[in-house]
Amino acid sequence: MNPAFQHHKEPLLIKDTLRIMKELNIKARPNYQKDSKIVYEKFPSYDGLAGFEVIYDNVQQQNNPDLMFYIDPRIIFKPELEKELKVFEDTPKNVKARSVLVHEYTHLLQWGTYEELHLKHDYISHEVDFEMYVSQRIEFEAWATQAWYYLEHMALQELNDILELGLAEQETRKQLINRFCVLDGGKPIFKLV
């Protein structure tokens, strides 16, 4: 376990994730409260997109999303994040890191069979086609949740502006992700109508 990530605010961030998922109509596993405590682990060879990734070694009730739960779920992270980020400190610098954790918590909480959510059958990598990668249900939901969290803490008026548009669910999620990407210094992912 890593002391940099063991913090009394972790349950609050998971609560925030669940709240945002509900706002976005993203279904959570009803049995998530049976999950073991999350272990955070430094992983020297990890080269993932955002520096964090959920690993599931022991999944119970894999084929029944309503009963599925995780024993010993881990979130691995790049070693440099250990010394550079105390992600639960409430500073603007750490909002991005916390939003990435919200993304990973969404993966932990998402409803679906194990095969659908985690074996990544026909999964499109971000290196192959970034828009297609983000468009996959498991990633689309996690990116939308991450974007909401980020906007809520860094650009609340932009979040409110999007919500006031009264767009369809999918279009709202695309708007959130696009605004997040732009605020993060990148380009919008989706072409909007």
Coordinates of N, CA, C and O in Angstrom, one line a residue:
M1 N 0.8 -1.2 0.0 CA 0.0 0.0 0.0 C 0.9 1.2 0.0 O 2.0 1.2 0.5
N2 N 0.4 2.3 -0.6 CA 1.1 3.5 -0.7 C 0.5 4.6 0.2 O -0.6 5.0 0.0
P3 N 1.3 5.1 1.2 CA 0.8 6.1 2.1 C 0.4 7.4 1.4 O -0.5 8.1 1.9
A4 N 1.0 7.7 0.2 CA 0.6 8.9 -0.4 C -0.9 8.9 -0.9 O -1.5 9.9 -1.1
F5 N -1.4 7.7 -1.1 CA -2.8 7.6 -1.6 C -3.8 7.1 -0.5 O -5.0 7.0 -0.8
Q6 N -3.3 6.7 0.6 CA -4.2 6.2 1.6 C -4.6 7.5 2.4 O -3.9 8.0 3.2
H7 N -5.8 7.9 2.2 CA -6.2 9.2 2.8 C -7.7 9.1 3.2 O -8.5 8.5 2.5
H8 N -8.0 9.9 4.2 CA -9.4 9.8 4.7 C -10.4 10.4 3.7 O -11.6 10.2 3.8
K9 N -9.9 11.2 2.7 CA -10.8 11.7 1.7 C -11.2 10.8 0.6 O -12.0 11.1 -0.3
E10 N -10.5 9.6 0.5 CA -10.8 8.7 -0.6 C -12.3 8.3 -0.7 O -12.9 8.4 -1.7
P11 N -12.9 7.9 0.5 CA -14.4 7.6 0.4 C -15.2 8.8 -0.2 O -16.2 8.6 -0.9
L12 N -14.8 10.0 0.1 CA -15.5 11.2 -0.4 C -15.4 11.3 -1.9 O -16.3 11.6 -2.6
L13 N -14.2 11.0 -2.4 CA -14.0 11.0 -3.9 C -14.8 9.9 -4.5 O -15.3 10.1 -5.6
I14 N -14.9 8.8 -3.9 CA -15.7 7.7 -4.4 C -17.2 8.1 -4.4 O -17.9 7.9 -5.3
K15 N -17.6 8.8 -3.3 CA -19.0 9.3 -3.2 C -19.2 10.3 -4.3 O -20.3 10.3 -4.9
D16 N -18.3 11.2 -4.6 CA -18.4 12.2 -5.7 C -18.6 11.4 -7.0 O -19.4 11.9 -7.8
T17 N -17.8 10.4 -7.2 CA -17.9 9.6 -8.4 C -19.3 9.0 -8.6 O -19.9 9.2 -9.7
L18 N -19.8 8.5 -7.6 CA -21.2 7.9 -7.6 C -22.2 9.0 -7.9 O -23.1 8.8 -8.7
R19 N -22.0 10.1 -7.2 CA -23.0 11.2 -7.4 C -23.0 11.7 -8.9 O -24.0 11.9 -9.5
I20 N -21.8 11.8 -9.5 CA -21.7 12.3 -10.9 C -22.2 11.2 -11.8 O -22.9 11.5 -12.8
M21 N -21.9 10.0 -11.5 CA -22.4 8.9 -12.4 C -24.0 8.9 -12.4 O -24.6 8.8 -13.4
K22 N -24.6 9.2 -11.2 CA -26.0 9.3 -11.1 C -26.5 10.5 -12.0 O -27.5 10.3 -12.7
E23 N -25.8 11.6 -11.9 CA -26.2 12.8 -12.6 C -26.2 12.5 -14.2 O -27.0 13.0 -14.9
L24 N -25.2 11.7 -14.6 CA -25.0 11.4 -16.0 C -25.8 10.1 -16.4 O -25.6 9.7 -17.6
N25 N -26.6 9.6 -15.5 CA -27.3 8.4 -15.8 C -26.4 7.2 -16.2 O -26.7 6.5 -17.1
I26 N -25.3 7.0 -15.5 CA -24.4 5.9 -15.7 C -24.6 4.9 -14.6 O -24.5 5.3 -13.4
K27 N -25.0 3.7 -14.9 CA -25.4 2.7 -13.9 C -24.2 2.2 -13.2 O -23.2 1.8 -13.8
A28 N -24.3 2.1 -11.9 CA -23.2 1.6 -11.0 C -23.6 0.1 -10.6 O -24.8 -0.2 -10.5
R29 N -22.6 -0.7 -10.3 CA -22.9 -2.0 -9.8 C -23.5 -1.9 -8.5 O -23.0 -1.3 -7.6
P30 N -24.6 -2.5 -8.2 CA -25.3 -2.4 -6.9 C -24.5 -3.1 -5.8 O -24.7 -2.7 -4.7
N31 N -23.6 -4.0 -6.1 CA -22.9 -4.8 -5.1 C -21.5 -4.2 -4.8 O -20.7 -4.8 -4.2
Y32 N -21.2 -2.9 -5.3 CA -19.9 -2.4 -5.1 C -19.4 -2.3 -3.7 O -18.2 -2.3 -3.4
Q33 N -20.4 -2.2 -2.7 CA -20.0 -2.1 -1.3 C -19.4 -3.3 -0.8 O -18.8 -3.3 0.3
K34 N -19.5 -4.4 -1.5 CA -18.8 -5.7 -1.1 C -17.3 -5.7 -1.5 O -16.6 -6.6 -1.2
D35 N -16.9 -4.7 -2.4 CA -15.5 -4.7 -2.9 C -14.6 -4.6 -1.7 O -14.9 -4.0 -0.7
S36 N -13.4 -5.2 -1.8 CA -12.3 -5.0 -0.9 C -11.8 -3.6 -1.0 O -12.0 -2.9 -2.0
K37 N -11.0 -3.1 0.0 CA -10.4 -1.8 0.0 C -9.4 -1.7 -1.2 O -8.7 -2.7 -1.5
I38 N -9.4 -0.6 -1.9 CA -8.6 -0.4 -3.0 C -7.1 -0.3 -2.5 O -6.8 0.4 -1.6
V39 N -6.2 -1.0 -3.2 CA -4.8 -0.9 -3.0 C -4.2 -0.1 -4.1 O -4.4 -0.3 -5.3
Y40 N -3.3 0.9 -3.7 CA -2.6 1.7 -4.7 C -1.2 1.3 -4.7 O -0.5 1.1 -3.7
E41 N -0.7 1.0 -5.9 CA 0.6 0.4 -6.1 C 1.5 1.1 -7.1 O 1.0 1.2 -8.3
K42 N 2.7 1.4 -6.8 CA 3.6 2.0 -7.7 C 4.0 0.9 -8.7 O 4.3 -0.2 -8.3
F43 N 4.1 1.2 -10.0 CA 4.4 0.3 -11.0 C 5.4 0.9 -12.0 O 5.0 1.6 -12.9
P44 N 6.7 0.6 -11.8 CA 7.7 1.2 -12.6 C 7.6 1.1 -14.1 O 7.9 2.1 -14.8
S45 N 7.1 0.0 -14.6 CA 7.0 -0.1 -16.1 C 5.7 0.3 -16.7 O 5.5 0.2 -17.9
Y46 N 4.8 0.9 -15.8 CA 3.5 1.4 -16.3 C 3.6 2.6 -17.3 O 4.3 3.6 -16.9
D47 N 3.0 2.5 -18.4 CA 3.2 3.6 -19.4 C 1.8 4.0 -19.9 O 1.6 4.4 -21.1
G48 N 0.8 3.9 -19.1 CA -0.6 4.2 -19.5 C -0.8 5.7 -19.8 O 0.0 6.5 -19.4
L49 N -1.9 6.0 -20.4 CA -2.3 7.3 -20.8 C -2.2 8.4 -19.8 O -1.7 9.4 -19.9
A50 N -2.9 8.1 -18.6 CA -3.0 9.2 -17.6 C -2.2 8.9 -16.3 O -2.3 9.7 -15.4
G51 N -1.5 7.8 -16.2 CA -0.7 7.6 -15.1 C -1.3 6.7 -14.0 O -0.7 6.2 -13.1
F52 N -2.6 6.4 -14.2 CA -3.3 5.5 -13.3 C -4.1 4.4 -14.1 O -4.5 4.7 -15.2
E53 N -4.2 3.2 -13.5 CA -5.0 2.2 -14.2 C -5.5 1.2 -13.1 O -4.8 0.9 -12.2
V54 N -6.8 0.8 -13.3 CA -7.4 -0.2 -12.4 C -7.0 -1.6 -12.8 O -7.0 -1.9 -14.0
I55 N -6.6 -2.4 -11.9 CA -6.3 -3.9 -12.1 C -7.2 -4.7 -11.3 O -7.4 -4.5 -10.1
Y56 N -7.8 -5.7 -11.9 CA -8.7 -6.6 -11.2 C -8.2 -8.0 -11.3 O -8.1 -8.6 -12.3
D57 N -7.8 -8.6 -10.1 CA -7.3 -10.0 -10.1 C -8.3 -11.0 -9.7 O -8.2 -12.2 -10.0
N58 N -9.2 -10.6 -8.9 CA -10.1 -11.6 -8.3 C -11.6 -11.0 -8.3 O -11.9 -10.2 -7.5
V59 N -12.3 -11.5 -9.3 CA -13.7 -10.9 -9.5 C -14.7 -12.0 -9.2 O -14.6 -13.1 -9.7
Q60 N -15.6 -11.7 -8.4 CA -16.7 -12.6 -8.0 C -18.0 -12.3 -8.8 O -18.3 -11.2 -9.1
Q61 N -18.7 -13.4 -9.1 CA -20.0 -13.3 -9.9 C -19.7 -12.5 -11.2 O -20.5 -11.6 -11.6
Q62 N -18.7 -13.0 -11.9 CA -18.3 -12.3 -13.2 C -19.4 -12.1 -14.2 O -19.4 -11.1 -14.9
N63 N -20.3 -13.0 -14.3 CA -21.3 -12.9 -15.3 C -22.6 -12.3 -14.9 O -23.6 -12.2 -15.7
N64 N -22.7 -11.8 -13.7 CA -23.9 -11.2 -13.2 C -23.6 -9.8 -12.7 O -23.2 -9.6 -11.5
P65 N -23.8 -8.8 -13.5 CA -23.4 -7.4 -13.1 C -24.1 -6.9 -11.8 O -23.6 -6.1 -11.1
D66 N -25.3 -7.5 -11.5 CA -26.0 -7.1 -10.3 C -25.3 -7.6 -9.0 O -25.6 -7.1 -7.9
L67 N -24.6 -8.7 -9.1 CA -24.0 -9.4 -8.0 C -22.4 -9.3 -8.0 O -21.8 -9.6 -7.0
M68 N -21.8 -8.8 -9.1 CA -20.4 -8.8 -9.2 C -19.7 -7.9 -8.2 O -20.2 -6.8 -7.9
F69 N -18.6 -8.3 -7.6 CA -17.8 -7.5 -6.8 C -16.3 -7.9 -6.9 O -16.0 -9.0 -7.4
Y70 N -15.4 -7.0 -6.5 CA -14.0 -7.2 -6.6 C -13.3 -7.5 -5.3 O -13.5 -6.7 -4.3
I71 N -12.5 -8.5 -5.3 CA -11.6 -8.7 -4.2 C -10.2 -8.2 -4.5 O -9.7 -8.6 -5.6
D72 N -9.7 -7.4 -3.7 CA -8.3 -6.8 -3.9 C -8.1 -6.1 -5.2 O -7.2 -6.3 -5.9
P73 N -9.0 -5.1 -5.5 CA -8.8 -4.3 -6.7 C -7.6 -3.4 -6.4 O -7.3 -3.0 -5.3
R74 N -6.8 -3.2 -7.5 CA -5.6 -2.3 -7.3 C -5.7 -1.2 -8.3 O -6.2 -1.3 -9.4
I75 N -5.1 0.0 -7.9 CA -4.9 1.0 -8.9 C -3.4 1.2 -8.9 O -2.7 1.5 -7.9
I76 N -2.9 0.9 -10.1 CA -1.4 1.1 -10.3 C -1.2 2.5 -10.8 O -2.0 3.1 -11.5
F77 N 0.0 3.0 -10.6 CA 0.3 4.4 -11.0 C 1.8 4.5 -11.3 O 2.7 3.7 -10.9
K78 N 2.1 5.5 -12.1 CA 3.5 5.8 -12.5 C 4.3 6.3 -11.2 O 3.7 7.1 -10.5
P79 N 5.5 5.8 -11.1 CA 6.2 6.2 -9.9 C 6.4 7.7 -9.6 O 6.3 8.1 -8.5
E80 N 6.5 8.4 -10.7 CA 6.7 9.9 -10.5 C 5.5 10.6 -9.9 O 5.6 11.6 -9.3
L81 N 4.3 10.0 -10.0 CA 3.2 10.5 -9.4 C 3.2 10.5 -7.9 O 2.6 11.3 -7.2
E82 N 4.0 9.5 -7.4 CA 4.1 9.4 -5.9 C 4.7 10.6 -5.3 O 4.2 11.1 -4.3
K83 N 5.8 11.1 -5.9 CA 6.5 12.2 -5.2 C 6.0 13.5 -5.7 O 6.1 14.5 -5.0
E84 N 5.3 13.6 -6.8 CA 4.9 14.9 -7.4 C 3.4 15.3 -6.9 O 3.1 16.4 -7.0
L85 N 2.6 14.3 -6.6 CA 1.2 14.6 -6.4 C 0.8 14.0 -5.0 O 1.0 12.8 -4.7
K86 N 0.1 14.8 -4.3 CA -0.7 14.3 -3.1 C -2.1 14.6 -3.6 O -2.7 15.6 -3.3
V87 N -2.7 13.7 -4.3 CA -3.9 13.9 -5.1 C -5.1 14.3 -4.3 O -6.0 14.8 -4.8
F88 N -5.1 14.0 -3.0 CA -6.3 14.4 -2.2 C -6.2 15.8 -1.6 O -7.1 16.2 -1.0
E89 N -5.0 16.4 -1.7 CA -5.0 17.8 -1.2 C -5.8 18.6 -2.1 O -5.8 18.5 -3.3
D90 N -6.6 19.6 -1.5 CA -7.5 20.3 -2.3 C -6.9 21.6 -2.9 O -7.1 22.7 -2.4
T91 N -6.1 21.4 -3.9 CA -5.5 22.5 -4.7 C -5.8 22.3 -6.1 O -6.0 21.2 -6.6
P92 N -5.8 23.4 -6.9 CA -6.1 23.4 -8.3 C -5.1 22.4 -9.0 O -5.5 21.7 -10.0
K93 N -3.9 22.4 -8.6 CA -2.9 21.6 -9.2 C -3.3 20.1 -9.2 O -3.0 19.3 -10.1
N94 N -4.0 19.7 -8.1 CA -4.3 18.3 -8.0 C -5.7 18.0 -8.5 O -6.1 16.8 -8.4
V95 N -6.5 18.9 -9.0 CA -7.8 18.6 -9.5 C -7.7 17.6 -10.7 O -8.5 16.7 -10.8
K96 N -6.7 17.8 -11.5 CA -6.5 16.9 -12.7 C -6.3 15.5 -12.2 O -6.9 14.6 -12.7
A97 N -5.4 15.4 -11.2 CA -5.1 14.0 -10.7 C -6.3 13.4 -10.1 O -6.5 12.2 -10.3
R98 N -7.0 14.2 -9.3 CA -8.2 13.6 -8.7 C -9.3 13.3 -9.8 O -10.0 12.2 -9.6
S99 N -9.3 14.0 -10.8 CA -10.3 13.7 -11.9 C -9.9 12.4 -12.6 O -10.8 11.6 -13.0
V100 N -8.6 12.1 -12.7 CA -8.2 10.9 -13.2 C -8.6 9.7 -12.3 O -9.0 8.6 -12.8
L101 N -8.5 9.9 -11.0 CA -8.9 8.9 -10.1 C -10.4 8.7 -10.2 O -10.9 7.6 -10.1
V102 N -11.2 9.8 -10.4 CA -12.6 9.7 -10.6 C -12.9 8.8 -11.8 O -13.8 7.9 -11.8
H103 N -12.1 9.0 -12.9 CA -12.2 8.1 -14.1 C -12.0 6.6 -13.7 O -12.8 5.8 -14.1
E104 N -10.9 6.4 -12.9 CA -10.6 5.0 -12.5 C -11.7 4.4 -11.6 O -12.1 3.3 -11.7
Y105 N -12.2 5.3 -10.7 CA -13.2 4.8 -9.8 C -14.5 4.5 -10.6 O -15.2 3.6 -10.2
T106 N -14.8 5.3 -11.7 CA -15.9 4.9 -12.5 C -15.8 3.5 -13.1 O -16.7 2.8 -13.1
H107 N -14.5 3.2 -13.5 CA -14.3 1.8 -14.0 C -14.6 0.8 -12.9 O -15.2 -0.3 -13.2
L108 N -14.2 1.1 -11.7 CA -14.4 0.2 -10.6 C -15.9 0.0 -10.3 O -16.4 -1.1 -9.9
L109 N -16.7 1.1 -10.5 CA -18.1 1.1 -10.1 C -19.1 0.7 -11.3 O -20.2 0.4 -11.0
Q110 N -18.6 0.7 -12.5 CA -19.5 0.5 -13.7 C -20.2 -0.8 -13.6 O -19.7 -1.8 -13.2
W111 N -21.4 -0.8 -14.2 CA -22.3 -1.9 -14.3 C -21.9 -2.7 -15.6 O -21.8 -2.0 -16.6
G112 N -21.8 -4.0 -15.5 CA -21.6 -4.8 -16.7 C -21.0 -6.1 -16.3 O -20.6 -6.3 -15.2
T113 N -20.9 -7.0 -17.2 CA -20.2 -8.3 -16.9 C -18.7 -8.0 -16.9 O -18.3 -7.0 -17.5
Y114 N -18.0 -8.9 -16.3 CA -16.5 -8.8 -16.3 C -16.0 -8.7 -17.7 O -15.1 -7.9 -18.0
E115 N -16.5 -9.6 -18.6 CA -16.0 -9.7 -20.0 C -16.2 -8.3 -20.7 O -15.3 -7.8 -21.3
E116 N -17.4 -7.8 -20.5 CA -17.7 -6.5 -21.1 C -16.9 -5.4 -20.6 O -16.4 -4.6 -21.4
L117 N -16.6 -5.3 -19.3 CA -16.0 -4.2 -18.7 C -14.4 -4.3 -18.7 O -13.8 -3.3 -18.8
H118 N -13.9 -5.5 -18.6 CA -12.5 -5.6 -18.3 C -11.6 -6.5 -19.2 O -10.4 -6.3 -19.2
L119 N -12.2 -7.5 -19.9 CA -11.4 -8.3 -20.7 C -11.0 -7.5 -22.0 O -10.1 -7.9 -22.7
K120 N -11.8 -6.5 -22.3 CA -11.6 -5.6 -23.4 C -11.6 -6.4 -24.8 O -10.7 -6.1 -25.6
H121 N -12.5 -7.3 -24.9 CA -12.7 -8.0 -26.2 C -13.1 -6.9 -27.2 O -14.0 -6.1 -27.0
D122 N -12.3 -6.9 -28.3 CA -12.5 -5.9 -29.4 C -12.3 -4.5 -28.9 O -12.8 -3.5 -29.5
Y123 N -11.5 -4.3 -27.8 CA -11.2 -3.0 -27.3 C -10.3 -2.2 -28.2 O -9.3 -2.8 -28.7
I124 N -10.6 -1.0 -28.4 CA -9.8 -0.1 -29.3 C -8.9 0.7 -28.4 O -9.3 1.5 -27.6
S125 N -7.6 0.6 -28.6 CA -6.6 1.3 -27.8 C -6.6 2.8 -28.2 O -6.9 3.2 -29.3
H126 N -6.2 3.7 -27.2 CA -6.1 5.1 -27.5 C -5.0 5.4 -28.6 O -5.0 6.4 -29.3
E127 N -4.1 4.4 -28.7 CA -3.0 4.6 -29.7 C -3.4 4.3 -31.1 O -2.8 4.7 -32.1
V128 N -4.5 3.5 -31.2 CA -5.0 3.1 -32.6 C -5.9 4.2 -33.1 O -5.7 4.7 -34.2
D129 N -6.9 4.6 -32.3 CA -7.9 5.7 -32.8 C -8.5 6.3 -31.5 O -9.3 5.7 -30.9
F130 N -8.0 7.5 -31.2 CA -8.4 8.1 -30.0 C -9.9 8.4 -29.8 O -10.5 8.1 -28.8
E131 N -10.6 8.9 -30.9 CA -12.0 9.1 -30.8 C -12.8 7.8 -30.6 O -13.7 7.7 -29.8
M132 N -12.4 6.8 -31.4 CA -13.0 5.5 -31.2 C -12.8 4.9 -29.8 O -13.7 4.3 -29.2
Y133 N -11.6 5.1 -29.3 CA -11.3 4.6 -27.9 C -12.2 5.3 -26.9 O -12.8 4.6 -26.0
V134 N -12.3 6.6 -27.0 CA -13.2 7.4 -26.0 C -14.7 7.0 -26.2 O -15.4 7.1 -25.3
S135 N -15.0 6.7 -27.5 CA -16.4 6.4 -27.8 C -16.9 5.0 -27.2 O -18.1 4.8 -27.2
Q136 N -16.0 4.1 -26.9 CA -16.4 2.9 -26.3 C -17.2 3.1 -25.0 O -16.7 3.9 -24.2
R137 N -18.2 2.4 -24.8 CA -19.1 2.6 -23.6 C -18.3 2.8 -22.3 O -18.4 3.7 -21.6
I138 N -17.4 1.8 -22.0 CA -16.7 1.9 -20.7 C -15.8 3.1 -20.6 O -15.7 3.7 -19.5
E139 N -15.2 3.5 -21.7 CA -14.3 4.7 -21.7 C -15.2 6.0 -21.7 O -14.9 7.0 -21.1
F140 N -16.2 6.0 -22.6 CA -17.1 7.1 -22.7 C -17.7 7.5 -21.4 O -17.7 8.7 -21.0
E141 N -18.2 6.6 -20.6 CA -18.7 6.8 -19.3 C -17.7 7.4 -18.3 O -17.9 8.4 -17.6
A142 N -16.5 6.8 -18.3 CA -15.4 7.2 -17.4 C -14.9 8.6 -17.8 O -14.6 9.4 -16.9
W143 N -14.8 8.9 -19.1 CA -14.3 10.2 -19.5 C -15.3 11.2 -19.2 O -15.0 12.4 -18.8
A144 N -16.6 10.9 -19.3 CA -17.7 11.9 -19.0 C -17.7 12.2 -17.5 O -17.8 13.4 -17.1
T145 N -17.5 11.2 -16.7 CA -17.5 11.4 -15.3 C -16.3 12.3 -14.9 O -16.3 13.2 -14.1
Q146 N -15.1 11.9 -15.4 CA -13.9 12.7 -15.2 C -14.1 14.1 -15.6 O -13.7 15.1 -14.9
A147 N -14.6 14.3 -16.8 CA -14.8 15.7 -17.3 C -15.7 16.5 -16.4 O -15.5 17.7 -16.1
W148 N -16.8 15.9 -15.9 CA -17.8 16.6 -15.0 C -17.0 17.0 -13.8 O -17.2 18.2 -13.3
Y149 N -16.3 16.1 -13.2 CA -15.6 16.4 -11.9 C -14.6 17.6 -12.2 O -14.5 18.5 -11.4
Y150 N -13.9 17.5 -13.3 CA -12.9 18.6 -13.6 C -13.6 19.9 -13.7 O -13.1 20.9 -13.2
L151 N -14.6 19.9 -14.5 CA -15.3 21.2 -14.8 C -16.0 21.7 -13.5 O -16.0 22.9 -13.3
E152 N -16.5 20.9 -12.7 CA -17.1 21.3 -11.4 C -16.2 22.0 -10.5 O -16.5 22.9 -9.8
H153 N -14.9 21.6 -10.6 CA -13.9 22.2 -9.7 C -13.1 23.3 -10.4 O -12.5 24.1 -9.7
M154 N -13.0 23.3 -11.7 CA -12.1 24.3 -12.4 C -12.9 25.3 -13.2 O -12.4 26.3 -13.6
A155 N -14.1 24.9 -13.6 CA -14.9 25.8 -14.6 C -16.3 25.5 -14.4 O -17.0 25.1 -15.3
L156 N -16.8 25.8 -13.2 CA -18.2 25.5 -12.8 C -19.2 26.2 -13.8 O -20.2 25.6 -14.2
Q157 N -18.9 27.4 -14.2 CA -19.8 28.1 -15.1 C -19.9 27.3 -16.4 O -21.0 27.2 -17.0
E158 N -18.8 26.8 -16.9 CA -18.9 26.0 -18.2 C -19.7 24.8 -18.0 O -20.5 24.4 -18.9
L159 N -19.6 24.1 -16.8 CA -20.4 22.9 -16.6 C -21.9 23.3 -16.6 O -22.7 22.7 -17.2
N160 N -22.2 24.4 -15.9 CA -23.6 24.9 -15.9 C -24.1 25.2 -17.3 O -25.3 25.0 -17.6
D161 N -23.3 25.9 -18.0 CA -23.6 26.2 -19.4 C -24.0 25.0 -20.2 O -25.0 25.0 -21.0
I162 N -23.2 23.9 -20.1 CA -23.5 22.7 -20.8 C -24.8 22.1 -20.4 O -25.6 21.7 -21.2
L163 N -25.0 22.1 -19.1 CA -26.3 21.5 -18.5 C -27.5 22.3 -18.9 O -28.6 21.7 -19.2
E164 N -27.3 23.6 -19.1 CA -28.5 24.4 -19.5 C -28.9 24.2 -20.9 O -29.9 24.7 -21.3
L165 N -28.0 23.6 -21.7 CA -28.3 23.4 -23.1 C -29.4 22.4 -23.3 O -30.1 22.4 -24.4
G166 N -29.7 21.6 -22.3 CA -30.7 20.6 -22.4 C -30.6 19.6 -23.5 O -31.5 19.2 -24.2
L167 N -29.3 19.2 -23.8 CA -29.0 18.2 -24.9 C -29.4 16.8 -24.5 O -29.5 16.5 -23.3
A168 N -29.5 15.9 -25.5 CA -29.6 14.5 -25.2 C -28.4 14.0 -24.4 O -27.4 14.6 -24.4
E169 N -28.7 12.9 -23.7 CA -27.6 12.4 -22.8 C -26.3 12.2 -23.5 O -25.3 12.6 -22.9
Q170 N -26.2 11.6 -24.6 CA -24.9 11.3 -25.3 C -24.3 12.6 -25.7 O -23.1 12.8 -25.6
E171 N -25.1 13.6 -26.2 CA -24.5 14.9 -26.6 C -24.0 15.6 -25.4 O -22.9 16.3 -25.5
T172 N -24.7 15.6 -24.3 CA -24.2 16.2 -23.1 C -22.8 15.6 -22.7 O -21.9 16.4 -22.3
R173 N -22.7 14.3 -22.7 CA -21.4 13.7 -22.4 C -20.3 14.1 -23.3 O -19.2 14.4 -22.9
K174 N -20.6 14.2 -24.6 CA -19.6 14.7 -25.6 C -19.2 16.1 -25.3 O -18.0 16.4 -25.4
Q175 N -20.2 17.0 -25.0 CA -19.9 18.4 -24.7 C -18.9 18.4 -23.5 O -17.9 19.2 -23.4
L176 N -19.2 17.6 -22.4 CA -18.4 17.6 -21.2 C -16.9 17.2 -21.5 O -16.0 17.9 -21.1
I177 N -16.8 16.1 -22.3 CA -15.5 15.6 -22.6 C -14.7 16.6 -23.5 O -13.5 16.9 -23.2
N178 N -15.4 17.2 -24.5 CA -14.7 18.2 -25.3 C -14.2 19.4 -24.5 O -13.1 19.9 -24.7
R179 N -15.1 20.0 -23.6 CA -14.7 21.1 -22.8 C -13.5 20.8 -21.9 O -12.6 21.6 -21.7
F180 N -13.6 19.6 -21.3 CA -12.5 19.1 -20.5 C -11.2 19.1 -21.2 O -10.1 19.6 -20.8
C181 N -11.2 18.5 -22.4 CA -10.0 18.3 -23.3 C -9.4 19.7 -23.6 O -8.2 19.9 -23.5
V182 N -10.3 20.7 -23.9 CA -9.8 22.0 -24.3 C -9.2 22.7 -23.1 O -8.1 23.3 -23.2
L183 N -9.9 22.6 -21.9 CA -9.3 23.2 -20.7 C -8.0 22.6 -20.3 O -7.2 23.2 -19.7
D184 N -7.8 21.3 -20.6 CA -6.6 20.6 -20.3 C -5.5 20.8 -21.3 O -4.5 20.2 -21.2
G185 N -5.8 21.7 -22.3 CA -4.7 22.0 -23.2 C -4.7 21.3 -24.5 O -3.8 21.4 -25.3
G186 N -5.8 20.4 -24.7 CA -5.8 19.6 -25.9 C -6.9 20.1 -26.9 O -7.3 21.3 -26.8
K187 N -7.3 19.2 -27.7 CA -8.3 19.6 -28.7 C -9.6 18.8 -28.4 O -9.5 17.7 -27.8
P188 N -10.7 19.3 -28.9 CA -12.0 18.5 -28.7 C -11.9 17.2 -29.4 O -11.2 17.1 -30.4
I189 N -12.5 16.2 -28.8 CA -12.5 14.8 -29.4 C -13.6 14.7 -30.4 O -13.4 14.1 -31.5
F190 N -14.8 15.1 -30.0 CA -16.0 14.9 -30.8 C -16.4 16.1 -31.7 O -16.3 17.2 -31.2
K191 N -16.9 15.7 -32.8 CA -17.5 16.8 -33.7 C -19.0 16.8 -33.2 O -19.7 15.8 -33.2
L192 N -19.4 18.0 -32.9 CA -20.8 18.2 -32.3 C -21.7 18.8 -33.4 O -21.2 19.6 -34.2
V193 N -23.0 18.5 -33.3 CA -23.9 19.0 -34.3 C -24.2 20.4 -34.0 O -24.2 20.9 -33.0

